[in-house]
Coordinates of C-alpha atoms in Angstrom, one line a residue:
X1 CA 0.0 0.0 0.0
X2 CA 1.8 3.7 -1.1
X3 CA 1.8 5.3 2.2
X4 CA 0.4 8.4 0.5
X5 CA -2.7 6.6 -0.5
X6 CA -2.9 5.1 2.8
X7 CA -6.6 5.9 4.7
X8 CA -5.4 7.6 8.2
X9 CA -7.5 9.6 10.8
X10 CA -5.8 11.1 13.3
X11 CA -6.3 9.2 17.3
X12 CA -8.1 6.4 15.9
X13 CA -6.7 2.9 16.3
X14 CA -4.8 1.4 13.4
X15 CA -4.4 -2.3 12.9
X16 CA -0.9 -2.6 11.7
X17 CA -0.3 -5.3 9.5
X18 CA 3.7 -6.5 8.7
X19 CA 4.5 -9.5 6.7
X20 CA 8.1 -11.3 5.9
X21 CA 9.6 -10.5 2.9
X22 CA 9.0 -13.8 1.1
X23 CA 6.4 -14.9 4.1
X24 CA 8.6 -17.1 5.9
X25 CA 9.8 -17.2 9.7
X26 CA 11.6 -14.5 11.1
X27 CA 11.1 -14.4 14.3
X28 CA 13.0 -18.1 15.0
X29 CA 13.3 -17.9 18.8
X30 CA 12.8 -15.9 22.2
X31 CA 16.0 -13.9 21.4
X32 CA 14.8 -12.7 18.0
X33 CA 11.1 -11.9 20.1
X34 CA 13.1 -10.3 22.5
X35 CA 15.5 -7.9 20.7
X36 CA 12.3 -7.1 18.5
X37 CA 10.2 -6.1 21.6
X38 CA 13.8 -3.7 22.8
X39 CA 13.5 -2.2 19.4
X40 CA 9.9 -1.6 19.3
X41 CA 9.6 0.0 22.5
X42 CA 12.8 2.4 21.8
X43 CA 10.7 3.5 19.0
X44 CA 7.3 3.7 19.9
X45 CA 8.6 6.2 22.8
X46 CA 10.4 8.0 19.8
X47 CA 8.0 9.0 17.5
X48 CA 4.6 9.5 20.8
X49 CA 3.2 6.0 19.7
X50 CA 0.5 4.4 21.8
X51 CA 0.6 0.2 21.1
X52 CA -2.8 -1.0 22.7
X53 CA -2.7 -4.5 21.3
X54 CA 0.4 -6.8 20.0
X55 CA 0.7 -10.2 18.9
X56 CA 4.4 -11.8 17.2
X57 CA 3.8 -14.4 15.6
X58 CA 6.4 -16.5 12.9
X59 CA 5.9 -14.8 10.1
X60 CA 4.6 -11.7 10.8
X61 CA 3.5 -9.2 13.4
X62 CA 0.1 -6.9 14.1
X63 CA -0.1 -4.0 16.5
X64 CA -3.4 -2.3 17.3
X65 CA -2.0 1.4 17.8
X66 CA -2.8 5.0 18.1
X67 CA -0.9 7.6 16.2
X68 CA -1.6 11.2 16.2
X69 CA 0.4 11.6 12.4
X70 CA 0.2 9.8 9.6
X71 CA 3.7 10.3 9.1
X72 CA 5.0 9.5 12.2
X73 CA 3.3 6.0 12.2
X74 CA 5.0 5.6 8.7
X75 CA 8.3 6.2 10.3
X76 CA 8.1 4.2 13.5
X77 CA 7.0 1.7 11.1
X78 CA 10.1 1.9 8.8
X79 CA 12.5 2.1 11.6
X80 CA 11.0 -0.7 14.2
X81 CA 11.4 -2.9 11.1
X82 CA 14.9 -1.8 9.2
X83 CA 16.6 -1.6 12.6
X84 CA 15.4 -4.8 13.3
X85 CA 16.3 -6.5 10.0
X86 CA 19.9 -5.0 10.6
X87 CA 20.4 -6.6 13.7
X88 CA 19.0 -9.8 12.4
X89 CA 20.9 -10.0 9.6
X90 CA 24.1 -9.2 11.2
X91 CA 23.2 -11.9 14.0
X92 CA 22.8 -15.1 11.2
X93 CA 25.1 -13.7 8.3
X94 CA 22.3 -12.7 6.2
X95 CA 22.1 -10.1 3.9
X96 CA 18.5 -8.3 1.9
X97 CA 15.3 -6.8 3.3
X98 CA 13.8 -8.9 5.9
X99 CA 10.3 -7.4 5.5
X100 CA 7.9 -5.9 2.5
X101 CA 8.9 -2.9 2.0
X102 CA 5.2 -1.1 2.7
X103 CA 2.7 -2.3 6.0
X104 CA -1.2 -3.1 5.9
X105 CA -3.0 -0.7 8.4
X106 CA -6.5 0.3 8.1
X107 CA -8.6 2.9 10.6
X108 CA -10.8 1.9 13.6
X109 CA -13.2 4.7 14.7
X110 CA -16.1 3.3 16.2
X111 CA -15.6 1.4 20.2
X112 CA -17.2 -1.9 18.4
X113 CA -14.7 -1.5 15.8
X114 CA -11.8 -1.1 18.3
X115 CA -13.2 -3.9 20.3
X116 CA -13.5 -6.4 16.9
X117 CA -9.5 -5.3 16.1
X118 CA -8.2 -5.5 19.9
X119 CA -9.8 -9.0 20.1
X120 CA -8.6 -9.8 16.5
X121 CA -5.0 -9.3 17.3
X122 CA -4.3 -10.8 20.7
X123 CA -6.4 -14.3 19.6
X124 CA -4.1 -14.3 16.5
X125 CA -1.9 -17.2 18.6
X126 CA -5.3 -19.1 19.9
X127 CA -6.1 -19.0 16.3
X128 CA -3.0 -20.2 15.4
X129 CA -2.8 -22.8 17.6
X130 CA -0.6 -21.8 19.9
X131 CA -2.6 -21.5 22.8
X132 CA -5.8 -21.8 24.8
X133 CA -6.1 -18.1 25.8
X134 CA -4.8 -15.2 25.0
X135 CA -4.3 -14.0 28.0
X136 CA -1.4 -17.3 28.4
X137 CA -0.1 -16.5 25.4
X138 CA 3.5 -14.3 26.3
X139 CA 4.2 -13.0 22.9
X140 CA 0.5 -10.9 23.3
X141 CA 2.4 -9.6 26.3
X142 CA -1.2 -9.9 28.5
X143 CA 0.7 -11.7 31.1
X144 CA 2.6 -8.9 32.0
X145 CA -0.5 -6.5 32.6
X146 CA 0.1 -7.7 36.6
X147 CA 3.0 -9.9 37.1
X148 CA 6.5 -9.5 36.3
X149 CA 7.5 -13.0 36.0
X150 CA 4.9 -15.1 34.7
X151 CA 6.8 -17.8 33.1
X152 CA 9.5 -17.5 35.9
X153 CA 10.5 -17.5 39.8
X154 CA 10.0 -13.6 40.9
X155 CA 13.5 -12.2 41.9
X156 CA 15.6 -9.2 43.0
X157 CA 18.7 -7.8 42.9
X158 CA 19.1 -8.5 46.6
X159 CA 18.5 -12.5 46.4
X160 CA 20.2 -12.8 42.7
X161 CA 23.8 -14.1 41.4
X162 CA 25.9 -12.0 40.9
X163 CA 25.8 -12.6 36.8
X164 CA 22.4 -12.3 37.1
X165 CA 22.1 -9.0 39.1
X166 CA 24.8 -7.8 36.2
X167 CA 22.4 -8.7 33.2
X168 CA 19.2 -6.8 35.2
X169 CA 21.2 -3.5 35.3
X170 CA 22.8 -3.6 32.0
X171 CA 19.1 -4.6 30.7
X172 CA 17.5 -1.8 32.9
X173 CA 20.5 0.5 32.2
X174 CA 19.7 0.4 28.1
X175 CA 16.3 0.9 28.5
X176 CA 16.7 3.9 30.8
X177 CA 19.0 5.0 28.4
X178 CA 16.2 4.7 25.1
X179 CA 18.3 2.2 23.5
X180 CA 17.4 -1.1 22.3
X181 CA 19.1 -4.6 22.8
X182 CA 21.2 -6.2 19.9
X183 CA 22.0 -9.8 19.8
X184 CA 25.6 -9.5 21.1
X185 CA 24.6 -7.9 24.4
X186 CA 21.6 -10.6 25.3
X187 CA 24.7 -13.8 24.6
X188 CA 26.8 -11.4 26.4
X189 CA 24.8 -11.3 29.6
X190 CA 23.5 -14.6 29.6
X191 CA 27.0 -16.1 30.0
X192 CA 27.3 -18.1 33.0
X193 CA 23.4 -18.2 33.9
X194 CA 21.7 -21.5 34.1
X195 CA 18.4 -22.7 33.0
X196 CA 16.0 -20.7 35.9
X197 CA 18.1 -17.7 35.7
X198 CA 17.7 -17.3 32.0
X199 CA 13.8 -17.3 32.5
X200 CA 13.8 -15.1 34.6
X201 CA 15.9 -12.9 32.7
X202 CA 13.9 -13.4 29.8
X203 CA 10.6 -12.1 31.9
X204 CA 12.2 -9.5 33.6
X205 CA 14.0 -7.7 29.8
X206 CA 10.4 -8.1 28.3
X207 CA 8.3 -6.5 31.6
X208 CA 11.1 -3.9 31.1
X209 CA 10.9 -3.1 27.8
X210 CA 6.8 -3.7 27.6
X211 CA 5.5 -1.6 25.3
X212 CA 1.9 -2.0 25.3
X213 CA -0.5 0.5 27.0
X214 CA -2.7 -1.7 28.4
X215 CA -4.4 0.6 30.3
X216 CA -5.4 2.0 27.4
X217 CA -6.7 -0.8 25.6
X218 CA -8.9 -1.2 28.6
X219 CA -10.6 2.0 28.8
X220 CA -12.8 0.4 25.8
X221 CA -14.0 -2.8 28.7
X222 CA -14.2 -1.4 31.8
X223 CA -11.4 -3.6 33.7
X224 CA -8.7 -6.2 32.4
X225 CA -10.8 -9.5 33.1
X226 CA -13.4 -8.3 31.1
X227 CA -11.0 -7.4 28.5
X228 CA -9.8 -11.0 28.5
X229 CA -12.9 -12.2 29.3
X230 CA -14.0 -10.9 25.7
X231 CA -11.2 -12.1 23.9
X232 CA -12.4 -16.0 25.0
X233 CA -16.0 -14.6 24.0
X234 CA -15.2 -12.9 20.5
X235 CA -12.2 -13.9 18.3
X236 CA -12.4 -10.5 16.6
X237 CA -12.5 -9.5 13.0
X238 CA -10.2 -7.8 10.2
X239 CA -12.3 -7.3 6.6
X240 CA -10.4 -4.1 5.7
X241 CA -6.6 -5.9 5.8
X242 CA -5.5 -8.3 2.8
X243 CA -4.0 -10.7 5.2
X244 CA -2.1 -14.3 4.0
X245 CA -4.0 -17.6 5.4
X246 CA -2.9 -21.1 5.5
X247 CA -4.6 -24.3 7.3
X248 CA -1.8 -25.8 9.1
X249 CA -1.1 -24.9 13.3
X250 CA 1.7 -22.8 14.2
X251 CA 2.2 -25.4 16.0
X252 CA 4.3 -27.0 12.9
X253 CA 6.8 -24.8 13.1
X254 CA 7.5 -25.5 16.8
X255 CA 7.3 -28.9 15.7
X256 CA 10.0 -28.2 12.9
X257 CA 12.3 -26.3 14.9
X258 CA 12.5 -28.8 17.7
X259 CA 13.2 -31.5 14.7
X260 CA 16.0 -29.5 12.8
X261 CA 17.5 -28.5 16.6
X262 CA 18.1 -32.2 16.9
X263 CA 20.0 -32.6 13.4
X264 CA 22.0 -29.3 14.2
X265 CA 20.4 -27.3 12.1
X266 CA 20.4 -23.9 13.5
X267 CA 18.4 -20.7 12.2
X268 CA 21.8 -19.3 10.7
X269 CA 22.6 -22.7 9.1
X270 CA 19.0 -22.2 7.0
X271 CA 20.1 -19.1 6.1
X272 CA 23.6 -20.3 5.1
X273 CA 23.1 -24.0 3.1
X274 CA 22.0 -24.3 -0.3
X275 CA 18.8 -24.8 -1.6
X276 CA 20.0 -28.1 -2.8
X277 CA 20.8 -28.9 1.0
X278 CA 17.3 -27.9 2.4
X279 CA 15.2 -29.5 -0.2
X280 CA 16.8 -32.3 1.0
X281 CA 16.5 -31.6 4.3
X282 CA 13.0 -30.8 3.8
X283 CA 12.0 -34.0 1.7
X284 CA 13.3 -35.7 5.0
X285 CA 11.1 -33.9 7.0
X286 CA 7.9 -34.7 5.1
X287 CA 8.2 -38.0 4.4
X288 CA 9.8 -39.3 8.4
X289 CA 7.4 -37.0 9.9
X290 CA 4.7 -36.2 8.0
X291 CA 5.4 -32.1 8.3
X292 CA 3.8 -30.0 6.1
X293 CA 4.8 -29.1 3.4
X294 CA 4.0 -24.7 3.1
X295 CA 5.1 -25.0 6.9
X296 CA 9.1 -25.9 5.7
X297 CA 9.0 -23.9 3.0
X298 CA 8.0 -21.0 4.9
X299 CA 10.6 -22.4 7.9
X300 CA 13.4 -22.9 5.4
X301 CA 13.1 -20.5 3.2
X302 CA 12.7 -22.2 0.1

């Protein structure tokens, strides 16, 4: 969509829609979620955007959000997502534009409207398979309305390790600071933390870099349960966004990552080997266990 031809009203909600360049994965693992989140926060707060709603999902991303200038969601847009793709591609030794060029966004003005879209994007993992509720799902960030740690023991500096006190200030230090993570500092703190530490490391750099206004969203409900309440009610609707649709689960890609994990085939390896190399990789995959097909191409690439 040209950006100048682009329907806009000023304060209303606009469903951002972002897809992958060629429609495959991008967002591989918790570390590509989380240096995503560092960068979208840095840059909401940039250019005075409000995100009400958020769901990350594979091969894409929607935001529900208020913008008070055309231009400036444009920008915030452009940026979140170039920045990103740097950082990405300098991570796995890739090189090209990670996402389309222009974004899918279209206008909500009326509450029932707003409702439909809020709903829409935080069930886009329940109606991807992912999950149950929304409100379980962490990459909607609704866990973190109340509770630091969700996925995780709560902690504080007084009772952590030493390395894991480090990584809370240096994580808290960026973000006071406006700046967003990049893959080299998350390895870099995470050396010498075990399993529970990394958890809660992983809770504690998303709850600090949170950049949803929830509070917002639920000035259209009344209170969050019966915000999340209507979520499990209404899955929510999107008729003015040309959006991509496939049958399989989300689940397949967790399925596929787990699988090529286990035959040492790392994100950066997929972007690395041949097309030769993951055909046959992938011909593997379908015929030992019976993974879709669209799912590994969109997975590898190919």
């Amino acid at each position: 969509m040209n950006h100048k031809l682009r329907p806009f009203t000023a304060r209303a909600v606009q469903h951002i829609y972002q897809k992958s360049i060629d429609g495959g994965v991008v967002f591989y693992n918790v570390v590509d979620r989380i240096v995503f989140c560092s960068v979208v926060c840095v840059m909401a707060e940039r250019y005075g955007i409000t995100i009400l709603m958020s769901a990350i999902m594979f091969t894409h991303l929607h935001h529900s959000l208020i913008a008070n200038m055309k231009s400036k969601m444009s920008k915030f847009m452009q940026d979140a997502t170039s920045v990103y793709a740097r950082l990405h591609n300098c991570h796995y030794g890739r090189k090209g534009s990670l996402f389309h060029d222009t974004f899918g966004s279209a206008a909500k003005t009326s509450e029932k409207k707003i409702r439909e879209n809020l709903a829409y994007v935080a069930n886009n993992h329940v109606e991807k398979g992912l999950c149950k509720h929304a409100v379980d799902e962490r990459w909607t960030f609704l866990p973190y309305y109340r509770n630091g740690f969700p996925f995780s023991e709560p902690i504080t500096l007084e009772k952590a390790s030493q390395q894991l006190t480090y990584a809370m200030r240096f994580v808290a230090r960026r973000r006071k600071q406006k700046k967003y993570l990049k893959y080299s500092d998350w390895y870099s703190i995470t050396i010498g933390l075990n399993h529970v530490e990394i958890e809660q490391l992983i809770d504690y750099t998303i709850s600090t870099y949170l950049y949803v206004d929830f509070d917002k969203a639920i000035e259209f409900y009344g209170d969050f349960e019966t915000m999340v309440s209507a979520f499990d009610s209404v899955v929510g609707a999107e008729h003015d966004i040309k959006e991509e649709y496939y049958r399989f689960s989300d689940q397949e890609y967790v399925r596929i990552g787990k699988i090529l994990k286990e035959k040492g085939w790392s994100p950066r390896k997929i972007y690395e080997a041949s097309r030769d190399e993951k055909v046959k990789m992938a011909n593997v995959l379908m015929n030992r266990y019976q993974i879709d097909g669209l799912a590994l191409r969109k997975y590898m690439h190919l």
